[in-house]
C-alpha positions as MATLAB code, in Angstrom:
seq = 'MVDSNPHNIASADLATTIVQISTIQGHLNLGAPAGIPAMPRQIPPVAPLVDRNDIRAIMTRHLREVRSLLVLTGPAGIGKTLLASHILAGTGGGQLYADLAWSTSSLLGIRSGWLRALGVHRDLVPDDDAENRALWHTVTAQRAVAVLIDGASSAEQVTALRPSTAGATIVTSRRPLLDLTGAGARRFDLPPLSLADAIELLRDALTRAGQPPQPEDGTMLTEMAKACGGLPLALHLTAANTASTTPDNRPPNVLECPVSRAYDSLSGPLARAWRLLTLIPASDFDTEAAATLLDTSPTQARDLLAALHTARLIQATRQDGPTPIRWQIPDALKPAAAEARDQDEPIDQQEQALDRLLDWIRPAAQWAAACATPYRSTSQHVLAANRSSPDRPELTTPAALDWLADQHDLITGCLQTAEDRGAFHLVIALATTGWPLALHHLIDPQRWFTGDQAALQAAELLDDTEAAARALDRLGVWARRTGNHNRAIDYLTRAADQWALLGNPFRQAESRRRIGHVHLAQGHIEEALEMFEQARSAFEQIHSDQGKRSLGLTLIDLATAHLAADHPSHLAPYQDTHTQHAIAAAERGYELILAHAPLDQTSQARALVARGEASARLDHDDALDSLRRALGLAEQAGAVSVRIKAMSALAETLLRLGEEDTAAAIMIERHMLATGLRT';
ca = [
       0.000    0.000    0.000;
       0.998    3.583   -0.514;
       0.693    6.310    2.064;
      -1.629    9.037    0.855;
       0.378   11.931    2.265;
       0.741   15.130    0.247;
       4.509   14.752   -0.105;
       4.361   11.455   -2.033;
       6.864    9.807    0.303;
       6.639    6.058    0.852;
       8.565    4.589    3.770;
       9.967    1.082    3.658;
       7.882   -0.093    6.575;
       4.757    0.634    4.528;
       5.784   -0.731    1.161;
       8.535   -2.933   -0.123;
       7.800   -2.203   -3.780;
       6.259    0.870   -5.380;
       4.856    0.652   -8.880;
       3.893    3.697  -10.842;
       0.469    2.934  -12.417;
      -0.264    6.261  -13.966;
       1.074    9.742  -14.070;
       2.046   11.075  -10.676;
       1.954   14.791  -10.129;
       4.734   16.232   -7.991;
       7.838   14.545   -6.631;
       8.094   10.951   -5.489;
      11.147   10.304   -3.199;
      12.213    6.680   -2.949;
      14.543    5.368   -0.221;
      16.870    2.505   -1.160;
      15.253   -0.739   -0.022;
      17.163   -3.013    2.314;
      17.564   -5.728   -0.242;
      19.747   -3.826   -2.711;
      23.061   -5.645   -2.801;
      26.016   -3.307   -2.040;
      29.688   -4.152   -2.555;
      31.730   -1.569   -0.607;
      35.449   -1.234   -1.290;
      36.733    0.843    1.639;
      40.206   -0.701    2.043;
      42.857    2.026    1.448;
      44.693    1.874   -1.902;
      47.754   -0.315   -1.712;
      51.334    0.734   -2.458;
      54.199   -1.631   -3.334;
      55.001   -4.065   -0.526;
      58.637   -4.870    0.295;
      59.954   -7.863    2.277;
      56.575   -9.034    3.565;
      55.902  -12.059    1.365;
      56.414  -14.675    4.089;
      54.190  -13.100    6.737;
      51.631  -12.182    4.081;
      51.381  -15.806    2.949;
      51.006  -17.081    6.523;
      48.329  -14.541    7.415;
      46.406  -15.210    4.203;
      46.424  -18.954    4.904;
      45.198  -18.392    8.465;
      42.338  -16.205    7.265;
      41.320  -18.794    4.705;
      41.814  -22.011    6.675;
      42.178  -21.427   10.385;
      40.957  -18.211   11.967;
      38.834  -15.247   10.949;
      40.471  -12.777   13.379;
      44.111  -11.724   13.050;
      45.912   -9.050   15.077;
      48.896   -7.337   13.434;
      51.101   -5.439   15.891;
      54.172   -3.256   15.579;
      55.409    0.305   16.132;
      54.051    3.286   14.258;
      55.203    3.518   10.660;
      56.146   -0.175   10.394;
      53.618   -0.823    7.579;
      50.807   -2.637    9.400;
      47.997   -0.944    7.466;
      49.697   -1.510    4.112;
      50.229   -5.222    4.757;
      46.665   -5.714    6.009;
      45.323   -3.858    2.953;
      47.290   -6.116    0.625;
      45.900   -9.220    2.325;
      42.259   -8.071    2.253;
      42.290   -6.279   -1.119;
      41.309   -9.388   -3.084;
      38.535  -10.642   -0.812;
      34.932  -10.745   -2.010;
      31.699   -9.893   -0.232;
      32.693   -6.307    0.509;
      35.587   -4.611    2.292;
      35.054   -2.318    5.268;
      37.591   -0.037    6.929;
      37.794    2.047   10.097;
      40.780    4.077   11.327;
      40.221    4.225   15.064;
      43.301    6.381   15.618;
      41.839    9.261   13.609;
      38.087    8.632   13.504;
      35.860   10.944   15.562;
      32.873    8.609   15.208;
      31.702    6.371   18.017;
      31.804    2.598   17.627;
      28.021    2.724   17.140;
      28.491    5.318   14.398;
      31.153    3.216   12.638;
      28.903    0.127   12.691;
      25.958    2.153   11.420;
      28.026    3.462    8.518;
      29.127   -0.062    7.660;
      25.504   -1.313    7.717;
      24.463    1.455    5.331;
      27.446    0.631    3.096;
      26.213   -2.971    2.963;
      22.797   -1.815    1.693;
      20.719   -1.523    4.878;
      18.368    1.460    4.623;
      19.319    4.214    7.019;
      15.864    4.173    8.569;
      16.358    0.512    9.481;
      19.690    1.084   11.285;
      18.902    1.158   15.040;
      20.236    3.895   17.283;
      20.268    1.555   20.271;
      23.739    0.016   20.689;
      22.533   -3.518   21.520;
      20.028   -3.588   18.635;
      22.599   -2.083   16.300;
      25.170   -4.746   17.191;
      22.576   -7.503   16.766;
      21.691   -6.264   13.293;
      25.412   -6.023   12.429;
      25.934   -9.672   13.380;
      22.807  -10.713   11.464;
      23.858   -8.963    8.264;
      27.492  -10.164    8.401;
      26.409  -13.739    9.114;
      24.763  -13.781    5.674;
      27.761  -12.449    3.730;
      31.486  -12.861    4.243;
      32.692   -9.268    4.490;
      36.327   -8.390    5.150;
      36.953   -5.820    7.863;
      40.134   -3.855    8.567;
      40.124   -2.268   12.035;
      43.105    0.080   11.970;
      44.795    1.531   15.054;
      42.826   -0.325   17.737;
      43.868    0.442   21.307;
      41.726   -2.059   23.211;
      40.102   -5.455   22.837;
      36.687   -3.874   23.552;
      36.894   -1.837   20.345;
      37.570   -4.958   18.303;
      34.784   -6.916   19.962;
      32.320   -4.130   19.188;
      33.281   -3.933   15.498;
      34.115   -7.522   14.659;
      31.668   -9.057   12.167;
      30.051  -12.449   12.512;
      32.185  -15.542   12.056;
      31.466  -15.519    8.336;
      33.655  -12.427    7.932;
      37.434  -12.028    8.032;
      38.926   -9.380   10.295;
      42.424   -7.943   10.542;
      43.186   -5.621   13.439;
      46.266   -3.394   13.499;
      47.542   -2.059   16.795;
      50.660   -0.835   18.558;
      49.532   -2.894   21.544;
      49.518   -6.692   21.825;
      45.770   -6.868   22.679;
      46.291  -10.108   24.562;
      42.644  -10.167   25.675;
      41.668  -11.142   22.123;
      43.502  -14.453   22.408;
      40.503  -15.937   24.168;
      38.334  -14.824   21.242;
      40.350  -16.990   18.865;
      42.684  -14.275   17.569;
      46.106  -15.036   16.158;
      48.704  -12.299   16.722;
      51.531  -11.418   14.339;
      54.280   -8.952   15.260;
      55.596   -7.072   12.237;
      59.388   -6.562   12.378;
      61.292   -3.642   10.813;
      62.668   -4.077    7.322;
      66.146   -5.501    6.971;
      68.815   -3.021    5.876;
      68.927   -4.483    2.362;
      65.143   -4.261    1.948;
      65.081   -0.767    3.444;
      67.638    0.351    0.844;
      65.558   -1.293   -1.895;
      62.397    0.502   -0.739;
      64.247    3.811   -0.498;
      65.721    3.381   -3.964;
      62.275    2.550   -5.398;
      60.607    5.499   -3.623;
      63.257    7.922   -4.877;
      62.853    6.591   -8.417;
      59.076    7.000   -8.317;
      59.566   10.515   -6.886;
      61.567   11.438   -9.986;
      65.033   11.366   -8.450;
      66.545    7.938   -9.157;
      69.739    7.352   -7.170;
      73.035    7.014   -8.980;
      75.509    4.138   -8.505;
      77.780    6.374   -6.422;
      74.923    7.081   -3.986;
      75.192    3.663   -2.313;
      76.799    4.968    0.890;
      74.254    7.770    1.176;
      71.356    5.341    0.726;
      72.784    3.039    3.395;
      73.104    5.872    5.921;
      69.602    7.141    5.151;
      68.166    3.620    5.517;
      69.947    3.096    8.842;
      68.608    6.411   10.153;
      65.048    5.293    9.397;
      65.370    2.165   11.543;
      63.607   -0.132    9.070;
      60.322    1.836    9.241;
      58.719    2.012    5.771;
      56.869    5.257    6.533;
      60.066    6.990    7.619;
      61.739    5.727    4.439;
      58.953    7.161    2.273;
      59.160   10.497    4.115;
      62.914   10.547    3.662;
      62.548    9.886   -0.058;
      59.950   12.654   -0.330;
      62.177   15.122    1.550;
      65.189   14.185   -0.591;
      63.288   14.564   -3.849;
      61.634   17.834   -2.794;
      62.204   20.916   -4.945;
      63.097   22.782   -1.736;
      65.617   20.398   -0.200;
      65.380   19.894    3.515;
      68.517   18.286    4.867;
      67.117   17.485    8.279;
      66.702   13.802    9.197;
      63.260   12.207    8.855;
      60.957   13.881   11.366;
      59.111   10.944   12.862;
      56.640   13.347   14.483;
      55.208   13.618   10.973;
      54.554    9.873   11.177;
      51.810    8.245   13.263;
      54.241    8.294   16.220;
      52.740   11.662   17.064;
      49.401    9.971   17.657;
      50.927    7.597   20.187;
      52.725   10.455   21.954;
      49.634   12.690   21.994;
      47.605    9.868   23.555;
      50.004    9.424   26.497;
      49.111   10.566   29.979;
      51.200   13.361   31.520;
      53.619   11.116   33.478;
      54.108    8.768   30.513;
      54.737   11.625   28.080;
      57.236   13.183   30.505;
      58.999    9.837   30.972;
      59.381    9.354   27.211;
      60.792   12.845   26.813;
      63.293   12.534   29.656;
      64.528    9.079   28.648;
      66.162   10.693   25.619;
      68.643   12.321   28.033;
      70.248    8.970   28.890;
      73.633    9.056   27.093;
      73.667    5.356   26.185;
      72.274    3.017   23.555;
      70.093    1.286   26.173;
      69.316    1.473   29.877;
      67.904   -0.542   32.749;
      65.063    0.157   35.166;
      67.377    1.479   37.896;
      68.855    4.145   35.617;
      65.386    5.110   34.380;
      64.049    5.378   37.945;
      66.934    7.669   38.902;
      66.465    9.902   35.877;
      62.677   10.119   36.364;
      63.003   10.638   40.132;
      60.684    7.762   40.940;
      60.812    4.349   42.585;
      61.970    1.265   40.654;
      58.439   -0.165   40.876;
      56.888    2.960   39.377;
      59.626    3.096   36.749;
      58.858   -0.495   35.745;
      55.197    0.408   35.288;
      56.054    3.461   33.188;
      58.467    1.508   30.998;
      55.946   -1.298   30.514;
      53.302    1.204   29.429;
      55.702    2.883   26.980;
      56.603   -0.537   25.633;
      52.904   -1.328   25.150;
      52.555    1.945   23.224;
      55.517    0.826   21.051;
      57.522    3.939   21.971;
      60.361    1.947   23.550;
      61.546   -1.606   22.974;
      63.294   -4.265   25.023;
      66.874   -4.936   23.946;
      67.575   -7.870   26.259;
      65.738   -9.874   28.862;
      68.509  -11.874   30.512;
      71.684  -11.186   32.441;
      72.338   -9.439   35.750;
      69.715   -6.789   34.956;
      66.452   -8.584   34.100;
      65.552   -6.319   31.190;
      67.078   -3.452   29.255;
      65.259   -0.860   27.177;
      65.914    1.590   24.364;
      64.082    4.168   22.314;
      64.241    2.891   18.705;
      66.619    4.927   16.556;
      63.820    5.919   14.208;
      61.823    7.409   17.105;
      64.670    9.286   18.815;
      64.271   12.450   16.694;
      60.588   12.571   17.621;
      61.291   12.069   21.327;
      64.091   14.661   21.299;
      61.866   17.187   19.528;
      59.072   16.560   22.014;
      61.577   16.992   24.862;
      62.864   20.306   23.513;
      59.324   21.589   22.938;
      57.568   20.385   26.076;
      60.197   19.811   28.796;
      61.599   22.887   30.614;
      65.382   23.205   30.483;
      65.693   23.289   34.270;
      63.812   19.976   34.509;
      66.178   18.428   31.964;
      69.200   19.682   33.901;
      67.846   18.302   37.179;
      67.222   14.906   35.586;
      70.800   14.766   34.273;
      72.135   15.796   37.690;
      70.255   12.899   39.291;
      71.669   10.443   36.759;
      75.257   11.653   37.200;
      74.943   11.667   40.989;
      73.778    8.031   40.841;
      76.182    6.539   38.299;
      79.421    7.585   40.028;
      78.959    5.751   43.376;
      77.176    2.827   41.701;
      80.011    2.326   39.205;
      82.710    2.772   41.845;
      80.998    0.210   44.075;
      80.788   -2.342   41.255;
      84.423   -1.680   40.315;
      85.476   -2.230   43.931;
      83.517   -5.506   44.122;
      85.127   -6.652   40.868;
      88.670   -6.024   42.167;
      88.444   -6.362   45.973;
      92.189   -7.000   46.287;
      93.118   -3.429   45.214;
      93.794   -0.890   47.968;
      91.449    1.693   46.421;
      88.709   -0.951   46.238;
      89.156   -1.843   49.884;
      88.554    1.787   50.881;
      85.333    1.900   48.852;
      84.143   -1.437   50.240;
      84.856   -0.406   53.824;
      82.999    2.890   53.409;
      79.878    1.360   51.840;
      79.660   -2.168   53.211;
      77.055   -1.243   55.850;
      74.813    0.585   53.361;
      71.568   -1.285   52.554;
      71.627    0.266   49.063;
      74.961   -1.373   48.289;
      74.651   -5.190   48.382;
      78.090   -6.720   47.913;
      78.538   -8.392   44.537;
      80.663  -11.331   43.537;
      83.442  -10.572   41.060;
      81.574  -12.103   38.050;
      78.354  -10.285   38.979;
      80.186   -6.977   39.375;
      81.922   -7.436   36.032;
      78.574   -8.248   34.391;
      77.049   -5.074   35.840;
      79.961   -2.938   34.657;
      79.825   -4.485   31.196;
      76.074   -3.838   31.004;
      76.491   -0.216   32.129;
      79.630    0.429   30.084;
      77.776    2.531   27.484;
      76.100    4.527   30.223;
      79.343    5.081   32.151;
      81.218    6.321   29.081;
      78.236    8.437   28.035;
      78.015   10.018   31.481;
      81.771   10.609   31.375;
      81.337   12.596   28.164;
      78.341   14.435   29.621;
      80.331   15.313   32.747;
      83.177   16.608   30.589;
      80.766   18.775   28.571;
      79.322   20.181   31.803;
      82.741   20.887   33.300;
      82.327   18.303   36.085;
      85.990   17.273   35.924;
      86.129   15.411   39.248;
      83.288   13.229   37.943;
      85.230   12.607   34.719;
      88.206   11.357   36.744;
      86.014    9.184   38.984;
      84.156    7.541   36.095;
      87.313    6.905   34.075;
      88.726    4.669   36.801;
      85.693    2.351   36.761;
      86.681    0.841   33.429;
      89.813   -0.669   34.913;
      88.283   -3.954   36.206;
      86.854   -4.600   32.750;
      90.270   -3.910   31.262;
      91.921   -6.364   33.630;
      89.531   -9.066   32.437;
      89.688   -8.033   28.749;
      85.948   -7.400   28.635;
      85.917   -4.031   26.870;
      87.387   -2.529   23.745;
      90.575   -0.708   24.779;
      90.396    1.801   21.946;
      86.952    2.896   23.039;
      87.909    3.465   26.659;
      91.188    5.104   25.620;
      89.311    8.358   24.894;
      87.756    8.228   28.369;
      91.148    8.123   30.037;
      92.376   10.899   27.767;
      89.474   12.984   29.058;
      90.457   12.062   32.621;
      94.053   13.153   31.949;
      92.905   16.495   30.554;
      90.560   16.956   33.515;
      93.371   16.205   35.969;
      95.650   18.699   34.250;
      92.916   21.360   34.326;
      92.419   20.724   38.044;
      96.199   20.545   38.604;
      95.666   17.103   40.158;
      99.058   15.420   39.713;
      97.991   12.110   41.240;
      94.911   11.784   39.015;
      97.063   12.646   36.003;
      99.583    9.946   36.925;
      96.828    7.348   37.308;
      95.355    8.315   33.935;
      98.805    8.055   32.306;
      99.217    4.563   33.759;
      95.895    3.451   32.301;
      96.611    5.090   28.959;
      99.897    3.209   28.804;
      98.150   -0.113   29.345;
      95.454    0.703   26.736;
      98.150    1.693   24.239;
      99.997   -1.590   24.835;
      96.829   -3.601   24.324;
      96.121   -1.829   21.025;
      99.691   -2.422   19.786;
     100.923    1.190   20.141;
     104.057    0.182   22.008;
     106.023    3.421   21.583;
     103.082    5.462   22.798;
     102.637    3.046   25.712;
     106.252    3.481   26.826;
     105.874    7.269   26.563;
     102.727    7.321   28.730;
     104.159    4.938   31.322;
     107.475    6.783   31.526;
     105.589   10.047   32.121;
     103.530    8.292   34.784;
     106.688    6.996   36.532;
     108.131   10.529   36.518;
     104.903   11.915   38.014;
     104.911    9.302   40.769;
     108.549   10.128   41.504;
     107.630   13.817   41.895;
     104.839   12.795   44.277;
     107.297   10.691   46.300;
     105.380    7.454   45.720;
     107.895    4.644   45.088;
     105.140    2.023   45.042;
     103.325    3.601   42.073;
     106.617    4.406   40.364;
     107.566    0.725   40.525;
     104.106   -0.251   39.191;
     104.634    1.999   36.170;
     108.046    0.466   35.529;
     106.553   -3.027   35.782;
     104.063   -2.028   33.088;
     106.908   -0.752   30.909;
     108.347   -4.249   31.281;
     105.062   -5.645   29.927;
     105.431   -3.485   26.818;
     108.980   -4.703   26.233;
     107.778   -8.283   26.714;
     105.008   -7.776   24.154;
     107.607   -6.443   21.706;
     109.861   -9.442   22.267;
     112.562   -7.336   23.954;
     113.227   -9.908   26.638;
     116.384   -8.427   28.146;
     114.781   -4.977   28.528;
     111.685   -6.588   30.078;
     113.778   -8.569   32.572;
     115.652   -5.383   33.529;
     112.416   -3.449   34.188;
     110.908   -6.324   36.167;
     114.058   -6.605   38.273;
     113.927   -2.859   39.060;
     110.280   -3.188   40.081;
     111.045   -6.292   42.176;
     113.792   -4.457   44.084;
     111.415   -1.568   44.846;
     108.539   -3.780   45.983;
     110.802   -5.759   48.307;
     111.286   -2.535   50.294;
     107.494   -2.139   50.778;
     106.161   -4.380   53.542;
     102.408   -3.708   53.256;
     100.011   -6.314   51.886;
      99.678   -4.221   48.726;
     103.461   -4.152   48.329;
     103.735   -7.912   48.832;
     100.952   -8.491   46.306;
     102.750   -6.315   43.749;
     105.978   -8.179   44.493;
     104.135  -11.421   43.777;
     102.821  -10.021   40.489;
     106.315   -8.888   39.525;
     107.714  -12.329   40.229;
     105.025  -13.821   37.980;
     106.058  -11.314   35.298;
     109.685  -12.376   35.752;
     108.686  -16.021   35.382;
     106.809  -15.218   32.175;
     109.797  -13.306   30.798;
     112.189  -16.147   31.649;
     109.906  -18.617   29.871;
     109.847  -16.308   26.834;
     113.659  -16.092   26.941;
     113.777  -19.886   26.977;
     111.578  -20.071   23.875;
     113.230  -21.177   20.618;
     112.283  -17.904   18.946;
     114.591  -15.979   21.290;
     117.524  -18.054   22.478;
     118.609  -21.660   22.328;
     115.772  -24.143   22.898;
     114.793  -24.731   26.527;
     117.836  -23.562   28.452;
     117.535  -24.941   31.938;
     118.789  -21.746   33.606;
     115.865  -19.603   32.453;
     113.371  -22.368   33.170;
     114.728  -22.859   36.694;
     114.475  -19.079   37.309;
     110.933  -19.158   35.952;
     109.715  -21.973   38.193;
     111.318  -20.427   41.295;
     109.816  -16.986   40.589;
     106.375  -18.463   39.805;
     106.311  -20.511   43.016;
     107.297  -17.562   45.207;
     104.891  -15.241   43.387;
     102.055  -17.717   43.905;
     102.799  -17.942   47.635;
     102.827  -14.139   48.009;
      99.544  -13.731   46.131;
      97.944  -16.499   48.170;
      99.115  -14.923   51.457;
      98.456  -11.243   50.741;
      95.745  -11.218   48.060;
      93.794  -14.479   48.438;
      90.817  -13.058   46.498;
      92.946  -12.353   43.435;
      92.203  -15.573   41.588;
      93.387  -14.153   38.275;
      96.935  -13.596   39.582;
      96.951  -17.016   41.238;
      95.991  -18.545   37.901;
      98.765  -16.623   36.110;
     101.316  -17.901   38.632;
     100.110  -21.494   38.211;
     100.280  -21.214   34.430;
     103.905  -20.056   34.603;
     104.802  -22.733   37.149;
     102.998  -25.440   35.181;
     104.660  -24.451   31.916;
     108.110  -24.431   33.532;
     107.445  -27.755   35.261;
     106.398  -29.296   31.949;
     109.628  -28.183   30.318;
     111.571  -29.758   33.171;
     109.408  -32.923   32.990;
     108.069  -32.498   36.527;
     105.083  -34.642   37.456;
     103.021  -31.757   38.871;
     102.841  -29.810   35.584;
      99.379  -31.033   34.572;
      98.004  -30.478   38.065;
      99.234  -26.838   38.114;
      97.810  -26.095   34.689;
      94.426  -27.662   35.459;
      94.181  -25.701   38.709;
      95.116  -22.548   36.802;
      92.343  -23.249   34.297;
      89.770  -23.674   37.080;
      90.807  -20.475   38.874;
      90.788  -18.444   35.656;
      87.306  -19.715   34.836;
      86.022  -18.800   38.309;
      87.510  -15.313   38.017;
      86.179  -14.755   34.498;
      89.731  -14.091   33.255;
      89.321  -15.167   29.629;
      92.826  -14.284   28.462;
      94.401  -16.296   31.320;
      92.112  -19.234   30.478;
      93.340  -19.123   26.882;
      96.984  -19.108   27.982;
      96.367  -21.966   30.429;
      94.649  -24.018   27.721;
      97.554  -23.469   25.327;
     100.095  -24.608   27.933;
      97.917  -27.573   28.942;
      97.468  -28.717   25.330;
     101.204  -28.392   24.658;
     101.983  -30.452   27.741;
      99.457  -33.145   26.807;
     100.971  -33.375   23.330;
     104.367  -34.026   24.873;
     102.782  -36.820   26.886;
     101.229  -38.335   23.760;
      97.578  -37.478   24.595;
      96.779  -36.032   21.164;
      92.985  -36.421   21.320;
      92.637  -34.597   24.639;
      95.018  -31.894   23.483;
      93.045  -31.439   20.256;
      89.770  -31.087   22.167;
      91.319  -28.427   24.421;
      92.673  -26.511   21.424;
      89.261  -26.541   19.754;
      87.701  -25.123   22.908;
      90.533  -22.592   23.137;
      89.912  -21.492   19.554;
      86.202  -20.949   20.268;
      87.008  -18.982   23.408;
      89.584  -16.829   21.621;
      87.167  -16.175   18.767;
      84.535  -15.029   21.251;
      87.052  -12.757   22.990;
      88.011  -11.103   19.702;
      84.350  -10.634   18.829;
];
């Protein structure tokens, strides 16, 4: 039937079909009936997809065979929307899209729009949320629509928009949305592009932008790709900036990417935390450092970091080791965070945060360094002063070395920051904390060399002769380890002269002993023996435990030099005189170390290696026992270089005894250990 109203309007609840029988005067307005089939195509246009074939194939198979709900996670700009669009672009039954990050519509409004797009008359779309959702499920149960829910922040949003089981749904989010697992969702985490694929994408984007790169641009493309951190959106922005008619040489501004949405959605404390974390002068950081910088408790810092990780604004770099987890701001997001910091964080707040970090790192690093080398006199002073503090639990040597190795980037970064701020006493204090790692060959000498150069300059500016002498000693050792023997002798000679001016014969003898090490490394055996003898004479006049320990170390050095002199490459093969001197010096050195520095397992191991090697050359029965004990002590102390030397001597001794298989196994293990040390 037709309503006889003067406006000639027929509503769908009164008639499903209207037939014109004769001429109708006036206007007749017809609403689209509910049964008109609609085929919406709302999925965003797709661009070329790089390095996503494997994950695309897996997700497509899951949609077709296993599950109808997939969650694609990853940081902003990683290409989640593009990949999802590629997967859903070929599906039939209609394609629906909603960008929850930008949309101002309610979930009810989004569903209503989708129902109208599927052909439901607007007058039949309920305003009541429950009725609207029921109609949505009814309609999507009858046709297999594909839905892309972009930028979801909660499982509730997905539940409200997900179609009936007949439809396929892909959800993109920066959050894991673990609550959807119970709803049968399968989650995929989208990784950044590899460097090679990032370069390929950048090259393609530049070509399409009308500025194809030339063969000589390879280095530039590599640097640009690295700066973008494998984020496709940052790569496209970089290509657009590079090809612009008004060149802009600044790095990709990630605030132009969807990162800004994540930052704008943060609460005040979270936004402040993200801004301030950019002040940490290291590639990564742990919860304790973050808590200090943010002036909060470790528990609160953990919560803040977890929330930033959920928002994909920081990432975990490691989840094992002495610190349970370490964090970093991805390289591609650092410009955005730094810009937000400069815009929104007052300078005085930034300065106070840095002050807190510097005030924390110095005593923490000195405490760990003291625990790593408890036999040193300076360490004993630190341990005695802090042992009763509840904030300073005493660490074993391996644990202390692990902590120092973990915080090495932070320590060197804070050293540079302190130098820039003119905090020269802090520069000197931080430079000394690398020494335990140097003793155990756990850090790159060339990298720390610059830190000790800064400490030397700081000491000279402060007219601190003692600090300058200590820095010269360390610089000499670093130079020896990097093969700069002439420079090493120069530094160590200057250090010995400084100690002489200060009237410190103990330190002067230590510097001369180190000069002997340089001569030994060069193969100048006679010069090394002379320097070691001078140091031995000086240490014999010092009756403290520290003096006796240094005397023991010098005797071990003498034993090593005598063994080198007895080597075929220097003098006649295996002269008994040098070997006898070596075994006597090693035995006495071992006894002194054991009596006056019982915690110094590394030096004990060195003494046993020298004694075992000499005993083997003299065919003594205790050679194997000494070398095996040396190997065990070196392993306990974490002294990799001493372990390698002990393994070499042990394998050589076993070969002399005819145990080729055992010797071969030890040499294979030694090779693996040495390879790891070089790496």
